[in-house]
């Protein structure tokens, strides 16, 4: 009986650890991004004497809706060796134009004759980014490439909701201003209206910035003039061992973190299980004693 109970507890713990480890591994990878995004400010507190029930109700309804259109800002970086810098820069210019993109910045130093390098920051329509990136390999030898993404879905829709609420407040203030008679009321209403309009302009500008970063992917291409391309380093036996050891450490770390989370999460259940186990053991031990006494009595008779 005791072994069965212990086995059951071990199975529960193992399942919990594996569940937590799997859940952890599904998190979004590489959420870093180079842009300093402006965090949408909270809607300013209402200090004027008018009701904001309907605008608040609208904000609550729109916030409750789960957005289906994810807002992701993507960024790609390429380092490319080329034997003809001028031709590579020209080819990029033509590709950017053909895909409907534009230059955010360009820095070119030197040329094909005396060697040189270039750093081009390009903005490509998100729908055309994959095709554009495929063509970069034609410029020369790609020595390094990476991508990163930032999910701004929540911030984007929160900003939209705040903007909708502020526009409703603006309409109310304008309606009250038309009916105001005293100079004091007019001044208060105009002050509040100015504040609301300023906030509307700020949030509108923020949404435009978000839309631009989402609709146009940032692609940074670094070109370097070389005579011969760099050969990729072969993967040695030692490199494979190092990678395997690194992966093993990462797995062990995740497993340990999962075990700690599982213990914390299941701690109330474990306490209850421990109490039940103690009670069961006491009962079993008591029955064994009674059985032993009964056996002794029967033998004595």
PDB file of C-alpha atoms in Angstrom:
ATOM      1  CA  UNK A   1       0.000   0.000   0.000  1.00  0.00           C
ATOM      2  CA  UNK A   2       2.792   2.378   0.968  1.00  0.00           C
ATOM      3  CA  UNK A   3       4.684   1.724  -2.266  1.00  0.00           C
ATOM      4  CA  UNK A   4       1.591   2.373  -4.378  1.00  0.00           C
ATOM      5  CA  UNK A   5       1.011   5.757  -2.723  1.00  0.00           C
ATOM      6  CA  UNK A   6       4.649   6.808  -3.148  1.00  0.00           C
ATOM      7  CA  UNK A   7       4.601   5.722  -6.792  1.00  0.00           C
ATOM      8  CA  UNK A   8       1.468   7.805  -7.409  1.00  0.00           C
ATOM      9  CA  UNK A   9       3.082  10.904  -5.906  1.00  0.00           C
ATOM     10  CA  UNK A  10       6.221  10.443  -8.024  1.00  0.00           C
ATOM     11  CA  UNK A  11       4.101  10.165 -11.206  1.00  0.00           C
ATOM     12  CA  UNK A  12       2.180  13.360 -10.353  1.00  0.00           C
ATOM     13  CA  UNK A  13       5.409  15.283  -9.696  1.00  0.00           C
ATOM     14  CA  UNK A  14       7.048  14.086 -12.920  1.00  0.00           C
ATOM     15  CA  UNK A  15       4.015  15.059 -15.009  1.00  0.00           C
ATOM     16  CA  UNK A  16       3.937  18.518 -13.415  1.00  0.00           C
ATOM     17  CA  UNK A  17       7.649  19.105 -14.108  1.00  0.00           C
ATOM     18  CA  UNK A  18       7.316  18.091 -17.771  1.00  0.00           C
ATOM     19  CA  UNK A  19       4.213  20.265 -18.178  1.00  0.00           C
ATOM     20  CA  UNK A  20       5.950  23.348 -16.772  1.00  0.00           C
ATOM     21  CA  UNK A  21       9.065  22.752 -18.898  1.00  0.00           C
ATOM     22  CA  UNK A  22       6.991  22.437 -22.091  1.00  0.00           C
ATOM     23  CA  UNK A  23       4.969  25.524 -21.279  1.00  0.00           C
ATOM     24  CA  UNK A  24       8.156  27.486 -20.713  1.00  0.00           C
ATOM     25  CA  UNK A  25       9.650  26.461 -24.061  1.00  0.00           C
ATOM     26  CA  UNK A  26       6.690  27.836 -25.998  1.00  0.00           C
ATOM     27  CA  UNK A  27       7.428  31.465 -25.125  1.00  0.00           C
ATOM     28  CA  UNK A  28       8.158  33.922 -27.906  1.00  0.00           C
ATOM     29  CA  UNK A  29      11.860  33.830 -28.798  1.00  0.00           C
ATOM     30  CA  UNK A  30      13.913  36.986 -29.345  1.00  0.00           C
ATOM     31  CA  UNK A  31      11.597  39.790 -28.407  1.00  0.00           C
ATOM     32  CA  UNK A  32      14.284  42.488 -28.513  1.00  0.00           C
ATOM     33  CA  UNK A  33      14.057  45.417 -30.904  1.00  0.00           C
ATOM     34  CA  UNK A  34      16.174  48.452 -31.508  1.00  0.00           C
ATOM     35  CA  UNK A  35      13.472  51.119 -31.486  1.00  0.00           C
ATOM     36  CA  UNK A  36      12.622  53.172 -28.407  1.00  0.00           C
ATOM     37  CA  UNK A  37       8.867  52.975 -28.542  1.00  0.00           C
ATOM     38  CA  UNK A  38       6.759  55.624 -26.827  1.00  0.00           C
ATOM     39  CA  UNK A  39       4.553  53.955 -24.246  1.00  0.00           C
ATOM     40  CA  UNK A  40       0.956  55.053 -24.659  1.00  0.00           C
ATOM     41  CA  UNK A  41      -0.028  57.226 -21.738  1.00  0.00           C
ATOM     42  CA  UNK A  42      -3.048  56.505 -19.629  1.00  0.00           C
ATOM     43  CA  UNK A  43      -6.090  58.571 -20.410  1.00  0.00           C
ATOM     44  CA  UNK A  44      -5.975  61.763 -18.344  1.00  0.00           C
ATOM     45  CA  UNK A  45      -8.194  61.868 -15.296  1.00  0.00           C
ATOM     46  CA  UNK A  46     -11.429  63.773 -15.698  1.00  0.00           C
ATOM     47  CA  UNK A  47     -11.524  66.816 -13.414  1.00  0.00           C
ATOM     48  CA  UNK A  48     -14.375  68.657 -15.129  1.00  0.00           C
ATOM     49  CA  UNK A  49     -18.012  68.426 -14.270  1.00  0.00           C
ATOM     50  CA  UNK A  50     -19.455  66.285 -17.009  1.00  0.00           C
ATOM     51  CA  UNK A  51     -20.371  62.620 -17.199  1.00  0.00           C
ATOM     52  CA  UNK A  52     -17.998  60.168 -18.928  1.00  0.00           C
ATOM     53  CA  UNK A  53     -20.116  57.047 -18.531  1.00  0.00           C
ATOM     54  CA  UNK A  54     -20.725  56.361 -22.208  1.00  0.00           C
ATOM     55  CA  UNK A  55     -17.093  56.905 -23.246  1.00  0.00           C
ATOM     56  CA  UNK A  56     -15.919  54.633 -20.430  1.00  0.00           C
ATOM     57  CA  UNK A  57     -18.454  52.008 -21.466  1.00  0.00           C
ATOM     58  CA  UNK A  58     -17.174  52.125 -25.054  1.00  0.00           C
ATOM     59  CA  UNK A  59     -13.574  51.795 -23.853  1.00  0.00           C
ATOM     60  CA  UNK A  60     -14.463  48.787 -21.695  1.00  0.00           C
ATOM     61  CA  UNK A  61     -16.232  47.047 -24.588  1.00  0.00           C
ATOM     62  CA  UNK A  62     -13.425  47.600 -27.082  1.00  0.00           C
ATOM     63  CA  UNK A  63     -10.772  46.575 -24.565  1.00  0.00           C
ATOM     64  CA  UNK A  64     -12.630  43.354 -23.801  1.00  0.00           C
ATOM     65  CA  UNK A  65     -12.487  42.296 -27.446  1.00  0.00           C
ATOM     66  CA  UNK A  66      -9.551  40.040 -28.215  1.00  0.00           C
ATOM     67  CA  UNK A  67      -7.547  41.387 -31.190  1.00  0.00           C
ATOM     68  CA  UNK A  68      -7.104  38.875 -33.979  1.00  0.00           C
ATOM     69  CA  UNK A  69      -4.726  41.003 -36.063  1.00  0.00           C
ATOM     70  CA  UNK A  70      -1.314  40.781 -34.400  1.00  0.00           C
ATOM     71  CA  UNK A  71       0.866  43.874 -34.642  1.00  0.00           C
ATOM     72  CA  UNK A  72       4.487  42.783 -35.054  1.00  0.00           C
ATOM     73  CA  UNK A  73       7.443  45.080 -35.769  1.00  0.00           C
ATOM     74  CA  UNK A  74      10.138  43.134 -37.615  1.00  0.00           C
ATOM     75  CA  UNK A  75      13.789  43.981 -38.121  1.00  0.00           C
ATOM     76  CA  UNK A  76      16.409  42.177 -40.274  1.00  0.00           C
ATOM     77  CA  UNK A  77      20.201  42.614 -40.369  1.00  0.00           C
ATOM     78  CA  UNK A  78      22.575  41.345 -43.059  1.00  0.00           C
ATOM     79  CA  UNK A  79      26.372  41.527 -43.286  1.00  0.00           C
ATOM     80  CA  UNK A  80      27.530  40.912 -46.869  1.00  0.00           C
ATOM     81  CA  UNK A  81      30.918  40.654 -48.527  1.00  0.00           C
ATOM     82  CA  UNK A  82      30.995  41.877 -52.137  1.00  0.00           C
ATOM     83  CA  UNK A  83      33.658  42.105 -54.826  1.00  0.00           C
ATOM     84  CA  UNK A  84      31.956  45.085 -56.492  1.00  0.00           C
ATOM     85  CA  UNK A  85      30.664  47.620 -53.978  1.00  0.00           C
ATOM     86  CA  UNK A  86      29.275  50.078 -56.526  1.00  0.00           C
ATOM     87  CA  UNK A  87      27.296  47.388 -58.340  1.00  0.00           C
ATOM     88  CA  UNK A  88      25.944  45.997 -55.049  1.00  0.00           C
ATOM     89  CA  UNK A  89      24.751  49.432 -53.903  1.00  0.00           C
ATOM     90  CA  UNK A  90      23.116  50.059 -57.277  1.00  0.00           C
ATOM     91  CA  UNK A  91      21.427  46.643 -57.229  1.00  0.00           C
ATOM     92  CA  UNK A  92      20.002  47.413 -53.789  1.00  0.00           C
ATOM     93  CA  UNK A  93      18.678  50.762 -54.985  1.00  0.00           C
ATOM     94  CA  UNK A  94      16.856  49.073 -57.866  1.00  0.00           C
ATOM     95  CA  UNK A  95      15.457  46.337 -55.601  1.00  0.00           C
ATOM     96  CA  UNK A  96      14.185  48.855 -53.037  1.00  0.00           C
ATOM     97  CA  UNK A  97      12.445  50.821 -55.765  1.00  0.00           C
ATOM     98  CA  UNK A  98      10.914  47.749 -57.434  1.00  0.00           C
ATOM     99  CA  UNK A  99       9.474  46.468 -54.122  1.00  0.00           C
ATOM    100  CA  UNK A 100       7.982  49.834 -53.186  1.00  0.00           C
ATOM    101  CA  UNK A 101      10.368  50.559 -50.334  1.00  0.00           C
ATOM    102  CA  UNK A 102      12.517  53.549 -49.432  1.00  0.00           C
ATOM    103  CA  UNK A 103      15.820  54.468 -47.792  1.00  0.00           C
ATOM    104  CA  UNK A 104      15.811  55.479 -44.139  1.00  0.00           C
ATOM    105  CA  UNK A 105      19.549  56.162 -44.161  1.00  0.00           C
ATOM    106  CA  UNK A 106      22.603  55.391 -46.281  1.00  0.00           C
ATOM    107  CA  UNK A 107      26.284  55.653 -45.439  1.00  0.00           C
ATOM    108  CA  UNK A 108      28.792  54.729 -48.160  1.00  0.00           C
ATOM    109  CA  UNK A 109      32.563  55.022 -47.786  1.00  0.00           C
ATOM    110  CA  UNK A 110      35.006  54.271 -50.614  1.00  0.00           C
ATOM    111  CA  UNK A 111      34.235  52.503 -53.892  1.00  0.00           C
ATOM    112  CA  UNK A 112      35.092  49.428 -55.911  1.00  0.00           C
ATOM    113  CA  UNK A 113      38.516  50.720 -56.995  1.00  0.00           C
ATOM    114  CA  UNK A 114      39.987  51.554 -53.591  1.00  0.00           C
ATOM    115  CA  UNK A 115      37.774  49.273 -51.463  1.00  0.00           C
ATOM    116  CA  UNK A 116      35.168  50.456 -49.037  1.00  0.00           C
ATOM    117  CA  UNK A 117      31.990  49.665 -47.161  1.00  0.00           C
ATOM    118  CA  UNK A 118      28.397  50.762 -46.936  1.00  0.00           C
ATOM    119  CA  UNK A 119      25.586  50.632 -44.372  1.00  0.00           C
ATOM    120  CA  UNK A 120      22.096  50.950 -45.778  1.00  0.00           C
ATOM    121  CA  UNK A 121      18.967  51.083 -43.619  1.00  0.00           C
ATOM    122  CA  UNK A 122      16.003  50.216 -45.806  1.00  0.00           C
ATOM    123  CA  UNK A 123      12.239  50.174 -45.246  1.00  0.00           C
ATOM    124  CA  UNK A 124      10.484  47.448 -47.225  1.00  0.00           C
ATOM    125  CA  UNK A 125       6.720  46.730 -47.291  1.00  0.00           C
ATOM    126  CA  UNK A 126       6.084  43.836 -44.905  1.00  0.00           C
ATOM    127  CA  UNK A 127       4.308  41.828 -47.595  1.00  0.00           C
ATOM    128  CA  UNK A 128       7.406  42.037 -49.827  1.00  0.00           C
ATOM    129  CA  UNK A 129      10.128  41.534 -47.211  1.00  0.00           C
ATOM    130  CA  UNK A 130      10.584  37.781 -47.731  1.00  0.00           C
ATOM    131  CA  UNK A 131      11.118  38.177 -51.498  1.00  0.00           C
ATOM    132  CA  UNK A 132      13.426  41.151 -50.982  1.00  0.00           C
ATOM    133  CA  UNK A 133      15.575  39.261 -48.470  1.00  0.00           C
ATOM    134  CA  UNK A 134      15.947  36.330 -50.854  1.00  0.00           C
ATOM    135  CA  UNK A 135      17.676  38.619 -53.347  1.00  0.00           C
ATOM    136  CA  UNK A 136      20.318  39.828 -50.889  1.00  0.00           C
ATOM    137  CA  UNK A 137      22.319  36.629 -51.402  1.00  0.00           C
ATOM    138  CA  UNK A 138      22.899  37.742 -55.008  1.00  0.00           C
ATOM    139  CA  UNK A 139      24.943  40.731 -53.792  1.00  0.00           C
ATOM    140  CA  UNK A 140      27.788  38.520 -52.573  1.00  0.00           C
ATOM    141  CA  UNK A 141      28.723  36.358 -49.605  1.00  0.00           C
ATOM    142  CA  UNK A 142      26.430  36.701 -46.571  1.00  0.00           C
ATOM    143  CA  UNK A 143      28.619  36.366 -43.465  1.00  0.00           C
ATOM    144  CA  UNK A 144      25.957  37.091 -40.875  1.00  0.00           C
ATOM    145  CA  UNK A 145      22.193  37.539 -40.716  1.00  0.00           C
ATOM    146  CA  UNK A 146      19.643  37.821 -37.951  1.00  0.00           C
ATOM    147  CA  UNK A 147      16.116  38.993 -37.317  1.00  0.00           C
ATOM    148  CA  UNK A 148      14.154  40.238 -34.320  1.00  0.00           C
ATOM    149  CA  UNK A 149      10.539  41.091 -33.650  1.00  0.00           C
ATOM    150  CA  UNK A 150       8.520  43.137 -31.194  1.00  0.00           C
ATOM    151  CA  UNK A 151       4.868  42.343 -30.518  1.00  0.00           C
ATOM    152  CA  UNK A 152       3.077  45.670 -29.919  1.00  0.00           C
ATOM    153  CA  UNK A 153      -0.462  44.291 -30.268  1.00  0.00           C
ATOM    154  CA  UNK A 154      -1.584  45.204 -26.758  1.00  0.00           C
ATOM    155  CA  UNK A 155      -0.041  48.675 -26.820  1.00  0.00           C
ATOM    156  CA  UNK A 156      -1.496  49.363 -30.273  1.00  0.00           C
ATOM    157  CA  UNK A 157      -5.081  48.466 -29.417  1.00  0.00           C
ATOM    158  CA  UNK A 158      -4.868  50.157 -26.017  1.00  0.00           C
ATOM    159  CA  UNK A 159      -3.827  53.339 -27.800  1.00  0.00           C
ATOM    160  CA  UNK A 160      -6.728  52.992 -30.248  1.00  0.00           C
ATOM    161  CA  UNK A 161      -9.182  52.561 -27.376  1.00  0.00           C
ATOM    162  CA  UNK A 162      -7.837  55.602 -25.531  1.00  0.00           C
ATOM    163  CA  UNK A 163      -8.087  57.642 -28.712  1.00  0.00           C
ATOM    164  CA  UNK A 164     -11.725  56.629 -29.240  1.00  0.00           C
ATOM    165  CA  UNK A 165     -12.572  57.577 -25.667  1.00  0.00           C
ATOM    166  CA  UNK A 166     -10.877  60.971 -25.985  1.00  0.00           C
ATOM    167  CA  UNK A 167     -12.744  61.771 -29.211  1.00  0.00           C
ATOM    168  CA  UNK A 168     -16.051  61.123 -27.435  1.00  0.00           C
ATOM    169  CA  UNK A 169     -14.956  63.433 -24.625  1.00  0.00           C
ATOM    170  CA  UNK A 170     -14.023  66.082 -27.173  1.00  0.00           C
ATOM    171  CA  UNK A 171     -17.511  65.975 -28.712  1.00  0.00           C
ATOM    172  CA  UNK A 172     -19.114  66.345 -25.278  1.00  0.00           C
ATOM    173  CA  UNK A 173     -16.913  69.281 -24.370  1.00  0.00           C
ATOM    174  CA  UNK A 174     -17.759  71.044 -27.639  1.00  0.00           C
ATOM    175  CA  UNK A 175     -21.475  70.484 -27.002  1.00  0.00           C
ATOM    176  CA  UNK A 176     -21.157  71.868 -23.461  1.00  0.00           C
ATOM    177  CA  UNK A 177     -19.142  74.829 -24.744  1.00  0.00           C
ATOM    178  CA  UNK A 178     -21.970  75.812 -27.076  1.00  0.00           C
ATOM    179  CA  UNK A 179     -24.389  75.862 -24.137  1.00  0.00           C
ATOM    180  CA  UNK A 180     -22.056  77.569 -21.645  1.00  0.00           C
ATOM    181  CA  UNK A 181     -23.094  81.083 -20.579  1.00  0.00           C
ATOM    182  CA  UNK A 182     -20.731  82.231 -17.825  1.00  0.00           C
ATOM    183  CA  UNK A 183     -17.166  83.267 -18.604  1.00  0.00           C
ATOM    184  CA  UNK A 184     -15.832  80.959 -15.884  1.00  0.00           C
ATOM    185  CA  UNK A 185     -17.516  77.907 -17.442  1.00  0.00           C
ATOM    186  CA  UNK A 186     -16.296  78.866 -20.906  1.00  0.00           C
ATOM    187  CA  UNK A 187     -12.682  79.173 -19.714  1.00  0.00           C
ATOM    188  CA  UNK A 188     -12.811  75.838 -17.904  1.00  0.00           C
ATOM    189  CA  UNK A 189     -14.312  74.092 -20.915  1.00  0.00           C
ATOM    190  CA  UNK A 190     -11.744  75.584 -23.319  1.00  0.00           C
ATOM    191  CA  UNK A 191      -8.888  74.548 -21.011  1.00  0.00           C
ATOM    192  CA  UNK A 192     -10.189  70.990 -20.814  1.00  0.00           C
ATOM    193  CA  UNK A 193     -10.832  70.906 -24.559  1.00  0.00           C
ATOM    194  CA  UNK A 194      -7.241  72.002 -25.242  1.00  0.00           C
ATOM    195  CA  UNK A 195      -5.923  69.227 -23.008  1.00  0.00           C
ATOM    196  CA  UNK A 196      -8.066  66.587 -24.709  1.00  0.00           C
ATOM    197  CA  UNK A 197      -7.086  67.769 -28.212  1.00  0.00           C
ATOM    198  CA  UNK A 198      -3.394  67.694 -27.275  1.00  0.00           C
ATOM    199  CA  UNK A 199      -3.746  64.118 -26.046  1.00  0.00           C
ATOM    200  CA  UNK A 200      -5.631  63.152 -29.227  1.00  0.00           C
ATOM    201  CA  UNK A 201      -2.819  64.548 -31.379  1.00  0.00           C
ATOM    202  CA  UNK A 202      -0.215  62.675 -29.333  1.00  0.00           C
ATOM    203  CA  UNK A 203      -1.997  59.326 -29.589  1.00  0.00           C
ATOM    204  CA  UNK A 204      -2.734  59.843 -33.293  1.00  0.00           C
ATOM    205  CA  UNK A 205       0.968  60.478 -33.933  1.00  0.00           C
ATOM    206  CA  UNK A 206       1.853  57.350 -31.951  1.00  0.00           C
ATOM    207  CA  UNK A 207      -0.543  55.206 -34.016  1.00  0.00           C
ATOM    208  CA  UNK A 208       0.947  56.582 -37.237  1.00  0.00           C
ATOM    209  CA  UNK A 209       4.408  55.647 -35.959  1.00  0.00           C
ATOM    210  CA  UNK A 210       3.233  52.152 -35.049  1.00  0.00           C
ATOM    211  CA  UNK A 211       1.606  51.691 -38.475  1.00  0.00           C
ATOM    212  CA  UNK A 212       4.774  52.754 -40.268  1.00  0.00           C
ATOM    213  CA  UNK A 213       6.993  50.391 -38.256  1.00  0.00           C
ATOM    214  CA  UNK A 214       4.537  47.515 -38.734  1.00  0.00           C
ATOM    215  CA  UNK A 215       3.729  48.042 -42.424  1.00  0.00           C
ATOM    216  CA  UNK A 216       7.359  48.656 -43.432  1.00  0.00           C
ATOM    217  CA  UNK A 217       9.996  46.208 -42.192  1.00  0.00           C
ATOM    218  CA  UNK A 218      13.428  47.623 -41.334  1.00  0.00           C
ATOM    219  CA  UNK A 219      16.209  45.864 -43.253  1.00  0.00           C
ATOM    220  CA  UNK A 220      19.801  46.885 -42.481  1.00  0.00           C
ATOM    221  CA  UNK A 221      22.424  45.779 -45.012  1.00  0.00           C
ATOM    222  CA  UNK A 222      26.141  46.176 -44.308  1.00  0.00           C
ATOM    223  CA  UNK A 223      28.303  45.786 -47.415  1.00  0.00           C
ATOM    224  CA  UNK A 224      32.083  45.297 -47.315  1.00  0.00           C
ATOM    225  CA  UNK A 225      34.406  45.362 -50.318  1.00  0.00           C
ATOM    226  CA  UNK A 226      36.713  42.295 -50.429  1.00  0.00           C
ATOM    227  CA  UNK A 227      38.968  40.584 -52.945  1.00  0.00           C
ATOM    228  CA  UNK A 228      38.152  37.050 -51.806  1.00  0.00           C
ATOM    229  CA  UNK A 229      35.178  35.786 -49.852  1.00  0.00           C
ATOM    230  CA  UNK A 230      35.618  34.495 -46.319  1.00  0.00           C
ATOM    231  CA  UNK A 231      35.355  30.736 -46.155  1.00  0.00           C
ATOM    232  CA  UNK A 232      32.948  29.428 -43.503  1.00  0.00           C
ATOM    233  CA  UNK A 233      34.669  27.691 -40.599  1.00  0.00           C
ATOM    234  CA  UNK A 234      34.130  23.906 -40.686  1.00  0.00           C
ATOM    235  CA  UNK A 235      32.283  22.400 -37.749  1.00  0.00           C
ATOM    236  CA  UNK A 236      34.836  20.363 -35.789  1.00  0.00           C
ATOM    237  CA  UNK A 237      34.307  17.525 -33.354  1.00  0.00           C
ATOM    238  CA  UNK A 238      35.172  19.866 -30.483  1.00  0.00           C
ATOM    239  CA  UNK A 239      32.593  22.409 -31.674  1.00  0.00           C
ATOM    240  CA  UNK A 240      29.916  19.727 -31.748  1.00  0.00           C
ATOM    241  CA  UNK A 241      30.821  18.634 -28.192  1.00  0.00           C
ATOM    242  CA  UNK A 242      30.700  22.251 -26.986  1.00  0.00           C
ATOM    243  CA  UNK A 243      27.283  22.802 -28.588  1.00  0.00           C
ATOM    244  CA  UNK A 244      25.967  19.555 -27.117  1.00  0.00           C
ATOM    245  CA  UNK A 245      27.233  20.511 -23.657  1.00  0.00           C
ATOM    246  CA  UNK A 246      25.693  23.983 -23.973  1.00  0.00           C
ATOM    247  CA  UNK A 247      22.353  22.493 -25.006  1.00  0.00           C
ATOM    248  CA  UNK A 248      22.532  20.051 -22.103  1.00  0.00           C
ATOM    249  CA  UNK A 249      23.121  22.898 -19.632  1.00  0.00           C
ATOM    250  CA  UNK A 250      20.193  24.878 -21.036  1.00  0.00           C
ATOM    251  CA  UNK A 251      17.928  21.833 -20.818  1.00  0.00           C
ATOM    252  CA  UNK A 252      19.054  21.132 -17.228  1.00  0.00           C
ATOM    253  CA  UNK A 253      18.402  24.758 -16.291  1.00  0.00           C
ATOM    254  CA  UNK A 254      14.905  24.675 -17.796  1.00  0.00           C
ATOM    255  CA  UNK A 255      14.182  21.352 -16.118  1.00  0.00           C
ATOM    256  CA  UNK A 256      15.311  22.699 -12.738  1.00  0.00           C
ATOM    257  CA  UNK A 257      13.235  25.874 -13.151  1.00  0.00           C
ATOM    258  CA  UNK A 258      10.257  23.769 -14.154  1.00  0.00           C
ATOM    259  CA  UNK A 259      10.713  21.550 -11.101  1.00  0.00           C
ATOM    260  CA  UNK A 260      10.853  24.567  -8.765  1.00  0.00           C
ATOM    261  CA  UNK A 261       7.739  26.078 -10.355  1.00  0.00           C
ATOM    262  CA  UNK A 262       5.964  22.722 -10.117  1.00  0.00           C
ATOM    263  CA  UNK A 263       6.819  22.360  -6.431  1.00  0.00           C
ATOM    264  CA  UNK A 264       5.588  25.886  -5.667  1.00  0.00           C
ATOM    265  CA  UNK A 265       2.459  25.399  -7.756  1.00  0.00           C
ATOM    266  CA  UNK A 266       1.670  22.011  -6.215  1.00  0.00           C
ATOM    267  CA  UNK A 267       2.732  22.875  -2.666  1.00  0.00           C
ATOM    268  CA  UNK A 268      -0.847  22.973  -1.279  1.00  0.00           C
ATOM    269  CA  UNK A 269      -1.582  19.628  -2.935  1.00  0.00           C
ATOM    270  CA  UNK A 270       1.679  18.175  -1.678  1.00  0.00           C
ATOM    271  CA  UNK A 271       0.880  19.222   1.890  1.00  0.00           C
ATOM    272  CA  UNK A 272      -2.539  17.632   1.589  1.00  0.00           C
ATOM    273  CA  UNK A 273      -1.025  14.488   0.063  1.00  0.00           C
ATOM    274  CA  UNK A 274       1.532  14.321   2.875  1.00  0.00           C
ATOM    275  CA  UNK A 275      -1.224  14.545   5.491  1.00  0.00           C
ATOM    276  CA  UNK A 276      -3.208  11.830   3.725  1.00  0.00           C
ATOM    277  CA  UNK A 277      -0.079   9.679   3.468  1.00  0.00           C
ATOM    278  CA  UNK A 278       0.607  10.030   7.201  1.00  0.00           C
ATOM    279  CA  UNK A 279      -2.978   9.139   8.042  1.00  0.00           C
ATOM    280  CA  UNK A 280      -2.848   6.097   5.736  1.00  0.00           C
ATOM    281  CA  UNK A 281       0.439   4.934   7.227  1.00  0.00           C
ATOM    282  CA  UNK A 282      -0.932   5.299  10.772  1.00  0.00           C
ATOM    283  CA  UNK A 283      -4.029   3.307   9.825  1.00  0.00           C
ATOM    284  CA  UNK A 284      -1.964   0.597   8.101  1.00  0.00           C
ATOM    285  CA  UNK A 285       0.419   0.400  11.036  1.00  0.00           C
ATOM    286  CA  UNK A 286      -2.507   0.224  13.457  1.00  0.00           C
ATOM    287  CA  UNK A 287      -4.110  -2.585  11.453  1.00  0.00           C
ATOM    288  CA  UNK A 288      -0.834  -4.499  11.370  1.00  0.00           C
ATOM    289  CA  UNK A 289      -0.557  -4.220  15.160  1.00  0.00           C
ATOM    290  CA  UNK A 290      -4.119  -5.399  15.635  1.00  0.00           C
ATOM    291  CA  UNK A 291      -3.532  -8.261  13.221  1.00  0.00           C
ATOM    292  CA  UNK A 292      -0.342  -9.194  15.047  1.00  0.00           C
ATOM    293  CA  UNK A 293      -2.083  -9.127  18.430  1.00  0.00           C
ATOM    294  CA  UNK A 294      -4.956 -11.171  17.051  1.00  0.00           C
ATOM    295  CA  UNK A 295      -2.486 -13.704  15.666  1.00  0.00           C
ATOM    296  CA  UNK A 296      -0.716 -13.933  19.015  1.00  0.00           C
ATOM    297  CA  UNK A 297      -4.025 -14.465  20.807  1.00  0.00           C
ATOM    298  CA  UNK A 298      -5.009 -17.231  18.385  1.00  0.00           C
ATOM    299  CA  UNK A 299      -1.658 -18.943  18.872  1.00  0.00           C
ATOM    300  CA  UNK A 300      -1.976 -18.710  22.645  1.00  0.00           C
ATOM    301  CA  UNK A 301      -5.390 -20.356  22.506  1.00  0.00           C
TER     302      UNK A 301
END
